[in-house]
mmCIF file of C-alpha atoms in Angstrom:
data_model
loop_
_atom_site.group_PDB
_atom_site.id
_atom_site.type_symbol
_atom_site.label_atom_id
_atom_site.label_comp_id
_atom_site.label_asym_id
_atom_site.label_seq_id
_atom_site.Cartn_x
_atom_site.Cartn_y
_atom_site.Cartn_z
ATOM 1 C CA UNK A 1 8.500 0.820 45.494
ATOM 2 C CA UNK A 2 5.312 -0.642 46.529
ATOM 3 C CA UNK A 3 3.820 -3.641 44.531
ATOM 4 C CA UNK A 4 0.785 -4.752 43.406
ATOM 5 C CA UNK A 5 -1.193 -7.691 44.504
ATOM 6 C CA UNK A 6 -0.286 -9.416 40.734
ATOM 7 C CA UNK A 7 3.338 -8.403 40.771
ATOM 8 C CA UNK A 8 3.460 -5.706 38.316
ATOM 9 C CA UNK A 9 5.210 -2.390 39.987
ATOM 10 C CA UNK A 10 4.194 0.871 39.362
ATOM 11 C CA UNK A 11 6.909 1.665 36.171
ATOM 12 C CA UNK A 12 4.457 -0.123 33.347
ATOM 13 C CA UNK A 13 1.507 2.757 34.364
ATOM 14 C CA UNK A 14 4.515 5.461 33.047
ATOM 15 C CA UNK A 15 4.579 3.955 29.581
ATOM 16 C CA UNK A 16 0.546 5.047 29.341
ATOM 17 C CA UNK A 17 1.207 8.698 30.922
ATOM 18 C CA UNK A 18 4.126 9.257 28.721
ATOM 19 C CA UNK A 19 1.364 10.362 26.007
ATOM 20 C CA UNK A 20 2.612 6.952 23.633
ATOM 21 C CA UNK A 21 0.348 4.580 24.783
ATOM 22 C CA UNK A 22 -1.930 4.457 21.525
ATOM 23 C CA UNK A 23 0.244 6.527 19.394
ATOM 24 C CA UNK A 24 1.868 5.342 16.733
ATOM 25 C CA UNK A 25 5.585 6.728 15.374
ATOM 26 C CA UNK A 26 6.068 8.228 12.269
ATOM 27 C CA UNK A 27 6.985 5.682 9.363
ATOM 28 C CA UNK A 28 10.095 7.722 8.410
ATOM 29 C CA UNK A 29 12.781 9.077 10.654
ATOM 30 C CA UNK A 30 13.467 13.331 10.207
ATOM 31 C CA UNK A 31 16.784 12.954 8.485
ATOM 32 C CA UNK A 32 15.999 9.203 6.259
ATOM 33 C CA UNK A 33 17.016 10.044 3.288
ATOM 34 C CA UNK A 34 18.019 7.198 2.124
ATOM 35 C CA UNK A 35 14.928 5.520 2.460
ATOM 36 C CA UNK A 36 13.496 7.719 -0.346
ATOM 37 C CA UNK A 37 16.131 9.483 -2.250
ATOM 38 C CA UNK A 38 13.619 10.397 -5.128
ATOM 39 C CA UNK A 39 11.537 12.467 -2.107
ATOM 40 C CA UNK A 40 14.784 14.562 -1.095
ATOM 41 C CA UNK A 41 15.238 15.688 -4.987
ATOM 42 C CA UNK A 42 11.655 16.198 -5.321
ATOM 43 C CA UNK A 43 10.859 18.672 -1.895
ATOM 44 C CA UNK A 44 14.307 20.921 -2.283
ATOM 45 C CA UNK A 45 14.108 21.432 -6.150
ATOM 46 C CA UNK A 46 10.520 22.107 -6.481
ATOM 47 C CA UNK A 47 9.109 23.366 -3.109
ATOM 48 C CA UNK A 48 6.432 24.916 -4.497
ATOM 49 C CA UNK A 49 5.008 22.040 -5.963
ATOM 50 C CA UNK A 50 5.085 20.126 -2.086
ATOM 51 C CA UNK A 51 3.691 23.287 -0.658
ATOM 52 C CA UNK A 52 0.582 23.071 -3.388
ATOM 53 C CA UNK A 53 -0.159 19.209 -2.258
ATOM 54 C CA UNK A 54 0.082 20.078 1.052
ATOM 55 C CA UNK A 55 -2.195 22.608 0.571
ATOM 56 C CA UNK A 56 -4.495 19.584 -1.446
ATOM 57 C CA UNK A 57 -4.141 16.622 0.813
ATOM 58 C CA UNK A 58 -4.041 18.025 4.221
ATOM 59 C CA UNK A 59 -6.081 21.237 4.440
ATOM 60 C CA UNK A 60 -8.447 20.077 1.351
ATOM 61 C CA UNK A 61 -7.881 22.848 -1.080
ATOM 62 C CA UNK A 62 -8.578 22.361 -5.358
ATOM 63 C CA UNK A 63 -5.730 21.721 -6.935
ATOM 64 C CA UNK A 64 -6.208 25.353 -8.779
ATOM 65 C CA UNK A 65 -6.569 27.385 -5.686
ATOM 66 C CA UNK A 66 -4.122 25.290 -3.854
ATOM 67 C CA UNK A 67 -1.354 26.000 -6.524
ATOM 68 C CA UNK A 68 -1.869 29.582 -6.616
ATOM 69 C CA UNK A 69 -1.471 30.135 -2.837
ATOM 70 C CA UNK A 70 1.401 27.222 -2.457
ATOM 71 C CA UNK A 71 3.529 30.052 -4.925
ATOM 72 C CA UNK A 72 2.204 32.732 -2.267
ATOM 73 C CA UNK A 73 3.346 30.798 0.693
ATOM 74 C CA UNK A 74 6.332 29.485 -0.098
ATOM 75 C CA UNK A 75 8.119 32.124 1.515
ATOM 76 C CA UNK A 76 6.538 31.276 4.806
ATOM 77 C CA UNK A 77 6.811 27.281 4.083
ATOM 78 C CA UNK A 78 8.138 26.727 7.592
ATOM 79 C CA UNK A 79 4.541 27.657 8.915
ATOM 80 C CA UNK A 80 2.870 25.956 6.586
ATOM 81 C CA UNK A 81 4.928 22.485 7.140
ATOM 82 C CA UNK A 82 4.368 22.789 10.838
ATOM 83 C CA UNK A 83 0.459 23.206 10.727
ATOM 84 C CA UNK A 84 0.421 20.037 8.132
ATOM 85 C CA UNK A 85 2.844 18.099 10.919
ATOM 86 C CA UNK A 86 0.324 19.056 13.403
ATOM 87 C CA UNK A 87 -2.470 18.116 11.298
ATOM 88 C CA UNK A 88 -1.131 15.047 10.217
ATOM 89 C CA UNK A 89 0.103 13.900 13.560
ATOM 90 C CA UNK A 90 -3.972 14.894 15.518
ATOM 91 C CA UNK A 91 -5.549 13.095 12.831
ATOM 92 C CA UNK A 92 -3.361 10.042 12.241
ATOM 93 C CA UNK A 93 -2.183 9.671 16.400
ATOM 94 C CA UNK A 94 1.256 10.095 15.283
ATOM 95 C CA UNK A 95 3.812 10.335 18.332
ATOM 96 C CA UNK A 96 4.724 14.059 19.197
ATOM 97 C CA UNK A 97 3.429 17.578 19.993
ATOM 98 C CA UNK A 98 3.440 21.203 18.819
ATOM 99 C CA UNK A 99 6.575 21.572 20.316
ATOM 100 C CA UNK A 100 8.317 18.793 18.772
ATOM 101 C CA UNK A 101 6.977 19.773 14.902
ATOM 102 C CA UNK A 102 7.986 23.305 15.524
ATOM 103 C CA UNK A 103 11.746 22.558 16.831
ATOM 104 C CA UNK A 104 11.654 19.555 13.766
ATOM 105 C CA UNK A 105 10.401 22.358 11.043
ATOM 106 C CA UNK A 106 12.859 24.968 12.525
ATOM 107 C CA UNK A 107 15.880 22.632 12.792
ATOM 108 C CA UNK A 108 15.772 21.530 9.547
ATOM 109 C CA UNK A 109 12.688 22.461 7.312
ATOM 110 C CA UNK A 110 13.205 20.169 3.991
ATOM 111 C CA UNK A 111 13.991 17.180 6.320
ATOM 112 C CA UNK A 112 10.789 17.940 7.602
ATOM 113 C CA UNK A 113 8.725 18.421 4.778
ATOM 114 C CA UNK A 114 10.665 15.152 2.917
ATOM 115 C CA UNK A 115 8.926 13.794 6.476
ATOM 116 C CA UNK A 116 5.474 14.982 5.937
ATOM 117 C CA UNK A 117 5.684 14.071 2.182
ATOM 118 C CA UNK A 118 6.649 10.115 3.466
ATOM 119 C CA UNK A 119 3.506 10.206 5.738
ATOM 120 C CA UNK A 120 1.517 11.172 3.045
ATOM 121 C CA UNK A 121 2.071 9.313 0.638
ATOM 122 C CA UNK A 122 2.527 6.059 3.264
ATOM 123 C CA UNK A 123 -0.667 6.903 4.538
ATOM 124 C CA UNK A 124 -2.582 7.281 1.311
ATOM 125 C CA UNK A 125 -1.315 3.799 -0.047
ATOM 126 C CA UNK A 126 -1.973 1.769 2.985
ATOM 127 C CA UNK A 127 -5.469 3.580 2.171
ATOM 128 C CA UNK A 128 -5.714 4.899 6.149
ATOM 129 C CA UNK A 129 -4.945 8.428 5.212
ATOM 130 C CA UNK A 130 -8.023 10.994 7.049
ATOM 131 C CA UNK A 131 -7.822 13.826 5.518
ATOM 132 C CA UNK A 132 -8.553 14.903 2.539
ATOM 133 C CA UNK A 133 -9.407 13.397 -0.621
ATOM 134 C CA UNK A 134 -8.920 9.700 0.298
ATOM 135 C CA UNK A 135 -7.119 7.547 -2.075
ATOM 136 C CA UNK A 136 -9.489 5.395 -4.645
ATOM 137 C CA UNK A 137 -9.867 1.601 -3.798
ATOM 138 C CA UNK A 138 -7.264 -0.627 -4.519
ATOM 139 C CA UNK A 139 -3.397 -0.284 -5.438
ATOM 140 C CA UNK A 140 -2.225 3.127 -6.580
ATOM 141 C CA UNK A 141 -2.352 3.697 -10.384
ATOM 142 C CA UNK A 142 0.460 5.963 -10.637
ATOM 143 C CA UNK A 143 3.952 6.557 -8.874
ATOM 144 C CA UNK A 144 2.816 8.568 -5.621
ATOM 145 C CA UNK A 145 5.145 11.487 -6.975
ATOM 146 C CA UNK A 146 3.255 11.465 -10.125
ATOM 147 C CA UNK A 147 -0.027 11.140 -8.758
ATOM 148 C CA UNK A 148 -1.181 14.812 -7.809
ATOM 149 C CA UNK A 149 -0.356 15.822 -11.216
ATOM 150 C CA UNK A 150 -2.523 13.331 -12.751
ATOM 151 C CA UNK A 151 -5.361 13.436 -10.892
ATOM 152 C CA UNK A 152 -5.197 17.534 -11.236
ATOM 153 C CA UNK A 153 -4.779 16.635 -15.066
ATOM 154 C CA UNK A 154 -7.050 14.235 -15.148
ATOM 155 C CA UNK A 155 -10.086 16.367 -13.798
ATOM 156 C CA UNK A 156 -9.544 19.420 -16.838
ATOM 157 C CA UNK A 157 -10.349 16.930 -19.700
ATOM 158 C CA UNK A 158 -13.766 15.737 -18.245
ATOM 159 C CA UNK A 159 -14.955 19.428 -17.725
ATOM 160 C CA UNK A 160 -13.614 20.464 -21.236
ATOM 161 C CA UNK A 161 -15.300 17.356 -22.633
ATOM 162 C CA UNK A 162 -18.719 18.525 -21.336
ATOM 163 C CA UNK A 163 -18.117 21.374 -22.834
ATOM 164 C CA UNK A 164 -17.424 20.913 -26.495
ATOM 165 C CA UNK A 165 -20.583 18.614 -26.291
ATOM 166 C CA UNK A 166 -22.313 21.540 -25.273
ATOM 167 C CA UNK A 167 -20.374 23.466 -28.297
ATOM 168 C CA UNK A 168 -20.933 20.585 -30.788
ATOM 169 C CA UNK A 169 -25.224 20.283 -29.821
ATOM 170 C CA UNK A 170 -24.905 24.472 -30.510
ATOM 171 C CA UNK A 171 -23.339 24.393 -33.645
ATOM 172 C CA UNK A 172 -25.627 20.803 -34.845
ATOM 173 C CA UNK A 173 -28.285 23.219 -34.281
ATOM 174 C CA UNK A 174 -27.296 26.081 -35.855
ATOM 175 C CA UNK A 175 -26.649 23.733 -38.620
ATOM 176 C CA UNK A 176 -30.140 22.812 -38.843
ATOM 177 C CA UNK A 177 -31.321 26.085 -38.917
ATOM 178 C CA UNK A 178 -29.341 27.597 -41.555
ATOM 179 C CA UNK A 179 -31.151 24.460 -43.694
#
């Protein structure tokens, strides 16, 4: 192999066009469940629910209309987890390519959404997630499996607030009238 003038030989320039060079690997392996035992209860039991935060976090849906169409999709869950992967992995220069997130989706779909769940919610507490609906400023208030219920919860009672003020200025007035 020829050299170059400093002494490096030509294998470091493969590292670059191997596609890793500024890529980063995902921050769970596909089958780690025992890193996060409360994520591969959550994903299996209540796949819906995962589907409707994907839906939220990565494609930037409401909650409302992204918990209606996570119960239509959930039959087709496979496509869905592999678009998020992809999404996921452009956005956040995650090591990989189409091919690999459709043979990790198709060779074992919950390991792969328990994946994409762990890169979420990794991503949104080191506060570097991209995507949609960036995490507030400073440590997370909630458990990160709790945490798309109450902020969906948490949104309801300020709208329904503005509205009985609205309701209580009506009836003050009607009040005031009837005097």
């Amino acid at each position: 192999m020829p050299r170059h003038e400093d002494g490096d030989d030509d294998d470091e320039d493969d590292d670059e066009s191997s596609g890793y060079g500024d890529y980063r690997p995902w921050s769970t392996y596909m089958c780690s469940c025992q890193e996060n035992c409360m994520n591969c209860l959550c994903v299996p039991t209540c796949h819906p629910c995962f589907i409707w935060e994907l839906l939220h976090y990565v494609f930037g849906m409401e909650w409302l209309k992204s918990f209606g169409l996570g119960l239509l999709l959930t039959p087709l869950s496979p496509l869905v987890i592999t678009a998020a992967r992809r999404q996921i992995r452009v956005a956040h220069k995650l090591q990989g390519n189409i091919c690999v997130d459709v043979c990790c989706t198709l060779t074992c779909c919950l390991c792969s959404a328990c994946q994409v769940r762990d890169e979420i919610h990794t991503l949104r507490r080191d506060h570097r997630w991209r995507l949609a609906f960036p995490p507030d400023p400073g440590p997370p208030k909630h458990s990160p499996y709790v945490a798309p219920l109450v902020e969906a919860l948490s949104r309801r009672p300020a709208e329904s607030e503005s509205e009985s003020d609205d309701s209580e200025e009506t009836s003050d007035s009607e009040d005031t009238d009837r005097r």
